[in-house]
Amino acid sequence: MENRFKQAEVATWIGIVANGLLAIMKGFIGWVSGSRALIADAAHSASDVAGSIAVLAGLRTAKKPPDKDHPYGHGKAENIATIIVAILLIVVGIEIAISSLKVFFGEMPTAPKGIALGAIIISIIVKELLFQYKYRLAKKINSSALLAEAWHHRSDSLSSIAAFVGVLGAILGQHYNYPILIYFDPLAGLIVSIIVIKIGFSLAKESSLIMMEQVLDADKIMPFFKTVTNIQGVKRVDELLARTHGHYIVIDIKVSVDPHISVEEGHLISKEVKKGLIDNHSNIKKVFVHINPYRLESG
């Protein structure tokens, strides 16, 4: 467990440093070159830094062991961090959209300088590498916060591609005297904003479902059913509810046993149910077992 959080924290720190450097580079070159799309992209990278800091705080809270006030653990801290990242994405996306739309109702913009293209190419490469690294690690250690960070990097990579097309179009428009192409730069900024907002809403929705403790669907809990029905002494699984709690799953289960056995024997069966679920499913951390006397209709 400790190694899981260590890997996630290292990945998050790598993201903070990389995004900080990219935000400074893109912001400065965007200002020097006069590219609105690149400045918008710099703001996106800056939001990544803020998001990564929130994720880091969430990871450090999530790894705390259960206590009196949090008997189920602190796993949902990761989901809170995910929602913070999502909100940052949405806010940044709206700001980018407003900035880009203003251009269409003002004076004819000037085309950015060619140096902007070099900065965007570097950004695309770095952000895609960060996405691949964090996406694979998030899937491996089952971290929603790290997965949110990965998609934040991918959104930055996609926005950089849109910015590249916009800047290139604006430069070509000025060079070949096609004024309409100069608007490609702010248009790219608008496309970037749509991408960012969409990803933000998607992440917020997914984490909100976990925060509201939505139970897993029938297909996902079927393996848990099979594990319990194979445990000696279990006559029937009356009810099994599984809910995510951050990176792990909490199970509430009712099983029927022979009504004529002793309380101690029933207790031992419940311990075997808990042990069987935790030993056979690495994503299950907490199991609460209720024992029912076996009848044709158990309740």
GROMACS .gro file of C-alpha atoms in nm:
model
  299
    1MET     CA    1   0.000   0.000   0.000
    2GLU     CA    2   0.279   0.241   0.096
    3ASN     CA    3   0.458   0.170  -0.233
    4ARG     CA    4   0.137   0.257  -0.422
    5PHE     CA    5   0.124   0.605  -0.271
    6LYS     CA    6   0.499   0.654  -0.315
    7GLN     CA    7   0.474   0.587  -0.689
    8ALA     CA    8   0.176   0.821  -0.720
    9GLU     CA    9   0.355   1.101  -0.530
   10VAL     CA   10   0.669   1.072  -0.744
   11ALA     CA   11   0.457   1.087  -1.060
   12THR     CA   12   0.273   1.393  -0.927
   13TRP     CA   13   0.597   1.577  -0.845
   14ILE     CA   14   0.726   1.504  -1.196
   15GLY     CA   15   0.407   1.660  -1.331
   16ILE     CA   16   0.440   1.968  -1.109
   17VAL     CA   17   0.797   2.039  -1.226
   18ALA     CA   18   0.728   1.967  -1.594
   19ASN     CA   19   0.408   2.173  -1.601
   20GLY     CA   20   0.569   2.463  -1.418
   21LEU     CA   21   0.850   2.482  -1.672
   22LEU     CA   22   0.610   2.445  -1.966
   23ALA     CA   23   0.375   2.714  -1.832
   24ILE     CA   24   0.664   2.962  -1.795
   25MET     CA   25   0.804   2.878  -2.141
   26LYS     CA   26   0.469   2.894  -2.323
   27GLY     CA   27   0.357   3.205  -2.138
   28PHE     CA   28   0.677   3.396  -2.219
   29ILE     CA   29   0.696   3.284  -2.583
   30GLY     CA   30   0.322   3.340  -2.625
   31TRP     CA   31   0.366   3.698  -2.502
   32VAL     CA   32   0.676   3.760  -2.718
   33SER     CA   33   0.523   3.601  -3.029
   34GLY     CA   34   0.176   3.748  -2.981
   35SER     CA   35  -0.002   3.411  -2.986
   36ARG     CA   36  -0.332   3.399  -2.799
   37ALA     CA   37  -0.353   3.024  -2.852
   38LEU     CA   38  -0.012   2.973  -2.689
   39ILE     CA   39  -0.097   3.200  -2.396
   40ALA     CA   40  -0.419   3.001  -2.349
   41ASP     CA   41  -0.213   2.683  -2.360
   42ALA     CA   42   0.021   2.828  -2.094
   43ALA     CA   43  -0.278   2.895  -1.869
   44HIS     CA   44  -0.382   2.533  -1.918
   45SER     CA   45  -0.037   2.413  -1.807
   46ALA     CA   46  -0.050   2.646  -1.507
   47SER     CA   47  -0.383   2.492  -1.405
   48ASP     CA   48  -0.209   2.154  -1.425
   49VAL     CA   49   0.035   2.271  -1.157
   50ALA     CA   50  -0.248   2.377  -0.927
   51GLY     CA   51  -0.429   2.050  -0.997
   52SER     CA   52  -0.118   1.845  -0.922
   53ILE     CA   53  -0.074   2.019  -0.588
   54ALA     CA   54  -0.436   1.931  -0.502
   55VAL     CA   55  -0.374   1.570  -0.608
   56LEU     CA   56  -0.058   1.556  -0.393
   57ALA     CA   57  -0.255   1.674  -0.090
   58GLY     CA   58  -0.529   1.421  -0.168
   59LEU     CA   59  -0.282   1.133  -0.198
   60ARG     CA   60  -0.117   1.216   0.132
   61THR     CA   61  -0.454   1.225   0.307
   62ALA     CA   62  -0.578   0.906   0.137
   63LYS     CA   63  -0.285   0.698   0.261
   64LYS     CA   64  -0.369   0.766   0.627
   65PRO     CA   65  -0.497   0.456   0.808
   66PRO     CA   66  -0.857   0.433   0.939
   67ASP     CA   67  -0.922   0.615   1.266
   68LYS     CA   68  -1.209   0.679   1.507
   69ASP     CA   69  -1.363   0.953   1.291
   70HIS     CA   70  -1.293   0.774   0.959
   71PRO     CA   71  -1.344   0.400   1.018
   72TYR     CA   72  -1.367   0.331   0.644
   73GLY     CA   73  -1.031   0.500   0.582
   74HIS     CA   74  -0.947   0.819   0.392
   75GLY     CA   75  -0.965   0.681   0.037
   76LYS     CA   76  -1.215   0.939  -0.086
   77ALA     CA   77  -0.956   1.214  -0.044
   78GLU     CA   78  -0.831   1.113  -0.389
   79ASN     CA   79  -1.177   1.173  -0.536
   80ILE     CA   80  -1.196   1.515  -0.372
   81ALA     CA   81  -0.864   1.598  -0.538
   82THR     CA   82  -1.004   1.473  -0.869
   83ILE     CA   83  -1.305   1.704  -0.840
   84ILE     CA   84  -1.072   1.999  -0.766
   85VAL     CA   85  -0.874   1.920  -1.082
   86ALA     CA   86  -1.201   1.897  -1.279
   87ILE     CA   87  -1.323   2.235  -1.151
   88LEU     CA   88  -0.988   2.394  -1.241
   89LEU     CA   89  -1.020   2.255  -1.593
   90ILE     CA   90  -1.370   2.394  -1.635
   91VAL     CA   91  -1.273   2.740  -1.503
   92VAL     CA   92  -0.963   2.759  -1.723
   93GLY     CA   93  -1.164   2.641  -2.024
   94ILE     CA   94  -1.423   2.916  -1.975
   95GLU     CA   95  -1.152   3.182  -1.938
   96ILE     CA   96  -0.983   3.063  -2.258
   97ALA     CA   97  -1.315   3.073  -2.445
   98ILE     CA   98  -1.392   3.429  -2.331
   99SER     CA   99  -1.043   3.549  -2.426
  100SER     CA  100  -1.066   3.390  -2.772
  101LEU     CA  101  -1.419   3.512  -2.845
  102LYS     CA  102  -1.319   3.872  -2.772
  103VAL     CA  103  -1.085   3.864  -3.071
  104PHE     CA  104  -1.369   3.797  -3.316
  105PHE     CA  105  -1.548   4.113  -3.204
  106GLY     CA  106  -1.241   4.339  -3.201
  107GLU     CA  107  -0.975   4.449  -3.446
  108MET     CA  108  -0.803   4.217  -3.693
  109PRO     CA  109  -0.545   4.021  -3.490
  110THR     CA  110  -0.182   3.999  -3.596
  111ALA     CA  111  -0.026   3.663  -3.677
  112PRO     CA  112   0.204   3.515  -3.411
  113LYS     CA  113   0.578   3.488  -3.472
  114GLY     CA  114   0.723   3.154  -3.583
  115ILE     CA  115   0.895   3.091  -3.248
  116ALA     CA  116   0.553   2.999  -3.110
  117LEU     CA  117   0.551   2.681  -3.321
  118GLY     CA  118   0.870   2.553  -3.159
  119ALA     CA  119   0.729   2.602  -2.809
  120ILE     CA  120   0.409   2.419  -2.904
  121ILE     CA  121   0.596   2.120  -3.049
  122ILE     CA  122   0.798   2.084  -2.725
  123SER     CA  123   0.475   2.105  -2.525
  124ILE     CA  124   0.301   1.835  -2.731
  125ILE     CA  125   0.590   1.591  -2.686
  126VAL     CA  126   0.631   1.651  -2.310
  127LYS     CA  127   0.259   1.640  -2.233
  128GLU     CA  128   0.199   1.320  -2.429
  129LEU     CA  129   0.490   1.151  -2.249
  130LEU     CA  130   0.345   1.261  -1.914
  131PHE     CA  131   0.002   1.129  -2.015
  132GLN     CA  132   0.136   0.786  -2.113
  133TYR     CA  133   0.342   0.758  -1.794
  134LYS     CA  134   0.065   0.862  -1.554
  135TYR     CA  135  -0.218   0.682  -1.736
  136ARG     CA  136  -0.035   0.348  -1.718
  137LEU     CA  137   0.064   0.402  -1.355
  138ALA     CA  138  -0.291   0.512  -1.256
  139LYS     CA  139  -0.437   0.195  -1.407
  140LYS     CA  140  -0.171  -0.017  -1.235
  141ILE     CA  141  -0.228   0.125  -0.885
  142ASN     CA  142  -0.599   0.213  -0.935
  143SER     CA  143  -0.572   0.585  -0.855
  144SER     CA  144  -0.859   0.809  -0.972
  145ALA     CA  145  -0.664   1.123  -0.881
  146LEU     CA  146  -0.363   1.018  -1.086
  147LEU     CA  147  -0.592   0.918  -1.373
  148ALA     CA  148  -0.747   1.266  -1.362
  149GLU     CA  149  -0.399   1.413  -1.380
  150ALA     CA  150  -0.317   1.192  -1.678
  151TRP     CA  151  -0.624   1.313  -1.868
  152HIS     CA  152  -0.534   1.668  -1.772
  153HIS     CA  153  -0.201   1.611  -1.949
  154ARG     CA  154  -0.377   1.459  -2.251
  155SER     CA  155  -0.613   1.758  -2.271
  156ASP     CA  156  -0.307   1.984  -2.266
  157SER     CA  157  -0.151   1.777  -2.544
  158LEU     CA  158  -0.468   1.803  -2.756
  159SER     CA  159  -0.498   2.174  -2.687
  160SER     CA  160  -0.135   2.219  -2.795
  161ILE     CA  161  -0.212   2.043  -3.124
  162ALA     CA  162  -0.507   2.278  -3.177
  163ALA     CA  163  -0.282   2.572  -3.089
  164PHE     CA  164  -0.019   2.449  -3.340
  165VAL     CA  165  -0.277   2.436  -3.621
  166GLY     CA  166  -0.405   2.778  -3.525
  167VAL     CA  167  -0.065   2.945  -3.508
  168LEU     CA  168   0.051   2.782  -3.832
  169GLY     CA  169  -0.268   2.890  -4.009
  170ALA     CA  170  -0.231   3.247  -3.885
  171ILE     CA  171   0.133   3.266  -3.997
  172LEU     CA  172   0.050   3.126  -4.342
  173GLY     CA  173  -0.246   3.361  -4.371
  174GLN     CA  174  -0.028   3.663  -4.312
  175HIS     CA  175   0.251   3.535  -4.537
  176TYR     CA  176   0.022   3.458  -4.831
  177ASN     CA  177  -0.211   3.750  -4.761
  178TYR     CA  178  -0.519   3.549  -4.661
  179PRO     CA  179  -0.653   3.761  -4.372
  180ILE     CA  180  -0.917   3.507  -4.277
  181LEU     CA  181  -0.646   3.255  -4.181
  182ILE     CA  182  -0.514   3.494  -3.918
  183TYR     CA  183  -0.826   3.414  -3.715
  184PHE     CA  184  -0.707   3.054  -3.693
  185ASP     CA  185  -0.505   3.143  -3.381
  186PRO     CA  186  -0.801   3.265  -3.167
  187LEU     CA  187  -1.019   2.992  -3.323
  188ALA     CA  188  -0.768   2.735  -3.198
  189GLY     CA  189  -0.794   2.894  -2.854
  190LEU     CA  190  -1.172   2.842  -2.868
  191ILE     CA  191  -1.130   2.476  -2.967
  192VAL     CA  192  -0.886   2.432  -2.679
  193SER     CA  193  -1.145   2.570  -2.436
  194ILE     CA  194  -1.411   2.323  -2.554
  195ILE     CA  195  -1.171   2.029  -2.510
  196VAL     CA  196  -1.071   2.144  -2.162
  197ILE     CA  197  -1.430   2.204  -2.041
  198LYS     CA  198  -1.552   1.867  -2.175
  199ILE     CA  199  -1.277   1.672  -1.997
  200GLY     CA  200  -1.340   1.871  -1.678
  201PHE     CA  201  -1.711   1.783  -1.674
  202SER     CA  202  -1.635   1.418  -1.747
  203LEU     CA  203  -1.391   1.388  -1.455
  204ALA     CA  204  -1.626   1.574  -1.218
  205LYS     CA  205  -1.918   1.346  -1.306
  206GLU     CA  206  -1.720   1.025  -1.251
  207SER     CA  207  -1.580   1.133  -0.914
  208SER     CA  208  -1.917   1.268  -0.798
  209LEU     CA  209  -2.072   0.923  -0.846
  210ILE     CA  210  -1.804   0.774  -0.622
  211MET     CA  211  -1.851   1.048  -0.359
  212MET     CA  212  -2.225   0.970  -0.356
  213GLU     CA  213  -2.138   0.603  -0.295
  214GLN     CA  214  -2.307   0.461  -0.602
  215VAL     CA  215  -2.292   0.081  -0.580
  216LEU     CA  216  -2.117  -0.123  -0.848
  217ASP     CA  217  -2.338  -0.284  -1.111
  218ALA     CA  218  -2.423  -0.656  -1.130
  219ASP     CA  219  -2.151  -0.746  -1.380
  220LYS     CA  220  -1.876  -0.600  -1.162
  221ILE     CA  221  -1.986  -0.775  -0.842
  222MET     CA  222  -2.043  -1.116  -1.000
  223PRO     CA  223  -1.685  -1.234  -0.920
  224PHE     CA  224  -1.749  -1.144  -0.554
  225PHE     CA  225  -2.065  -1.356  -0.555
  226LYS     CA  226  -1.875  -1.653  -0.694
  227THR     CA  227  -1.605  -1.624  -0.428
  228VAL     CA  228  -1.858  -1.621  -0.142
  229THR     CA  229  -2.078  -1.904  -0.274
  230ASN     CA  230  -1.771  -2.132  -0.278
  231ILE     CA  231  -1.703  -2.077   0.093
  232GLN     CA  232  -1.794  -2.375   0.309
  233GLY     CA  233  -2.096  -2.310   0.530
  234VAL     CA  234  -2.253  -2.043   0.312
  235LYS     CA  235  -2.597  -2.164   0.202
  236ARG     CA  236  -2.692  -1.856   0.002
  237VAL     CA  237  -2.585  -1.496  -0.066
  238ASP     CA  238  -2.891  -1.290   0.023
  239GLU     CA  239  -2.749  -0.950  -0.062
  240LEU     CA  240  -2.416  -0.808  -0.173
  241LEU     CA  241  -2.355  -0.435  -0.203
  242ALA     CA  242  -2.017  -0.309  -0.325
  243ARG     CA  243  -1.917   0.057  -0.328
  244THR     CA  244  -1.597   0.233  -0.413
  245HIS     CA  245  -1.419   0.429  -0.145
  246GLY     CA  246  -1.137   0.600  -0.329
  247HIS     CA  247  -0.900   0.340  -0.474
  248TYR     CA  248  -1.055   0.046  -0.289
  249ILE     CA  249  -1.395  -0.126  -0.251
  250VAL     CA  250  -1.612  -0.168   0.059
  251ILE     CA  251  -1.847  -0.469   0.070
  252ASP     CA  252  -2.169  -0.507   0.270
  253ILE     CA  253  -2.296  -0.863   0.244
  254LYS     CA  254  -2.574  -1.078   0.390
  255VAL     CA  255  -2.532  -1.455   0.377
  256SER     CA  256  -2.754  -1.739   0.496
  257VAL     CA  257  -2.613  -2.026   0.702
  258ASP     CA  258  -2.756  -2.336   0.870
  259PRO     CA  259  -2.994  -2.204   1.141
  260HIS     CA  260  -2.900  -2.487   1.379
  261ILE     CA  261  -2.529  -2.411   1.413
  262SER     CA  262  -2.389  -2.219   1.711
  263VAL     CA  263  -2.327  -1.845   1.717
  264GLU     CA  264  -1.954  -1.913   1.723
  265GLU     CA  265  -1.975  -2.133   1.412
  266GLY     CA  266  -2.172  -1.859   1.234
  267HIS     CA  267  -1.909  -1.608   1.338
  268LEU     CA  268  -1.632  -1.828   1.195
  269ILE     CA  269  -1.819  -1.850   0.863
  270SER     CA  270  -1.847  -1.470   0.853
  271LYS     CA  271  -1.470  -1.445   0.909
  272GLU     CA  272  -1.411  -1.686   0.621
  273VAL     CA  273  -1.639  -1.475   0.396
  274LYS     CA  274  -1.439  -1.161   0.480
  275LYS     CA  275  -1.105  -1.338   0.438
  276GLY     CA  276  -1.209  -1.498   0.110
  277LEU     CA  277  -1.317  -1.167  -0.045
  278ILE     CA  278  -1.007  -0.973   0.066
  279ASP     CA  279  -0.761  -1.252  -0.025
  280ASN     CA  280  -0.909  -1.316  -0.369
  281HIS     CA  281  -0.979  -0.955  -0.476
  282SER     CA  282  -0.697  -0.706  -0.429
  283ASN     CA  283  -0.926  -0.404  -0.470
  284ILE     CA  284  -1.143  -0.501  -0.167
  285LYS     CA  285  -1.027  -0.353   0.164
  286LYS     CA  286  -1.332  -0.355   0.392
  287VAL     CA  287  -1.601  -0.627   0.429
  288PHE     CA  288  -1.902  -0.618   0.663
  289VAL     CA  289  -2.085  -0.951   0.695
  290HIS     CA  290  -2.437  -1.007   0.828
  291ILE     CA  291  -2.540  -1.366   0.904
  292ASN     CA  292  -2.900  -1.483   0.836
  293PRO     CA  293  -3.058  -1.820   0.927
  294TYR     CA  294  -3.113  -2.016   0.607
  295ARG     CA  295  -3.479  -2.044   0.504
  296LEU     CA  296  -3.664  -2.065   0.173
  297GLU     CA  297  -3.695  -1.685   0.192
  298SER     CA  298  -3.421  -1.521   0.393
  299GLY     CA  299  -3.444  -1.165   0.517
   0.00000   0.00000   0.00000
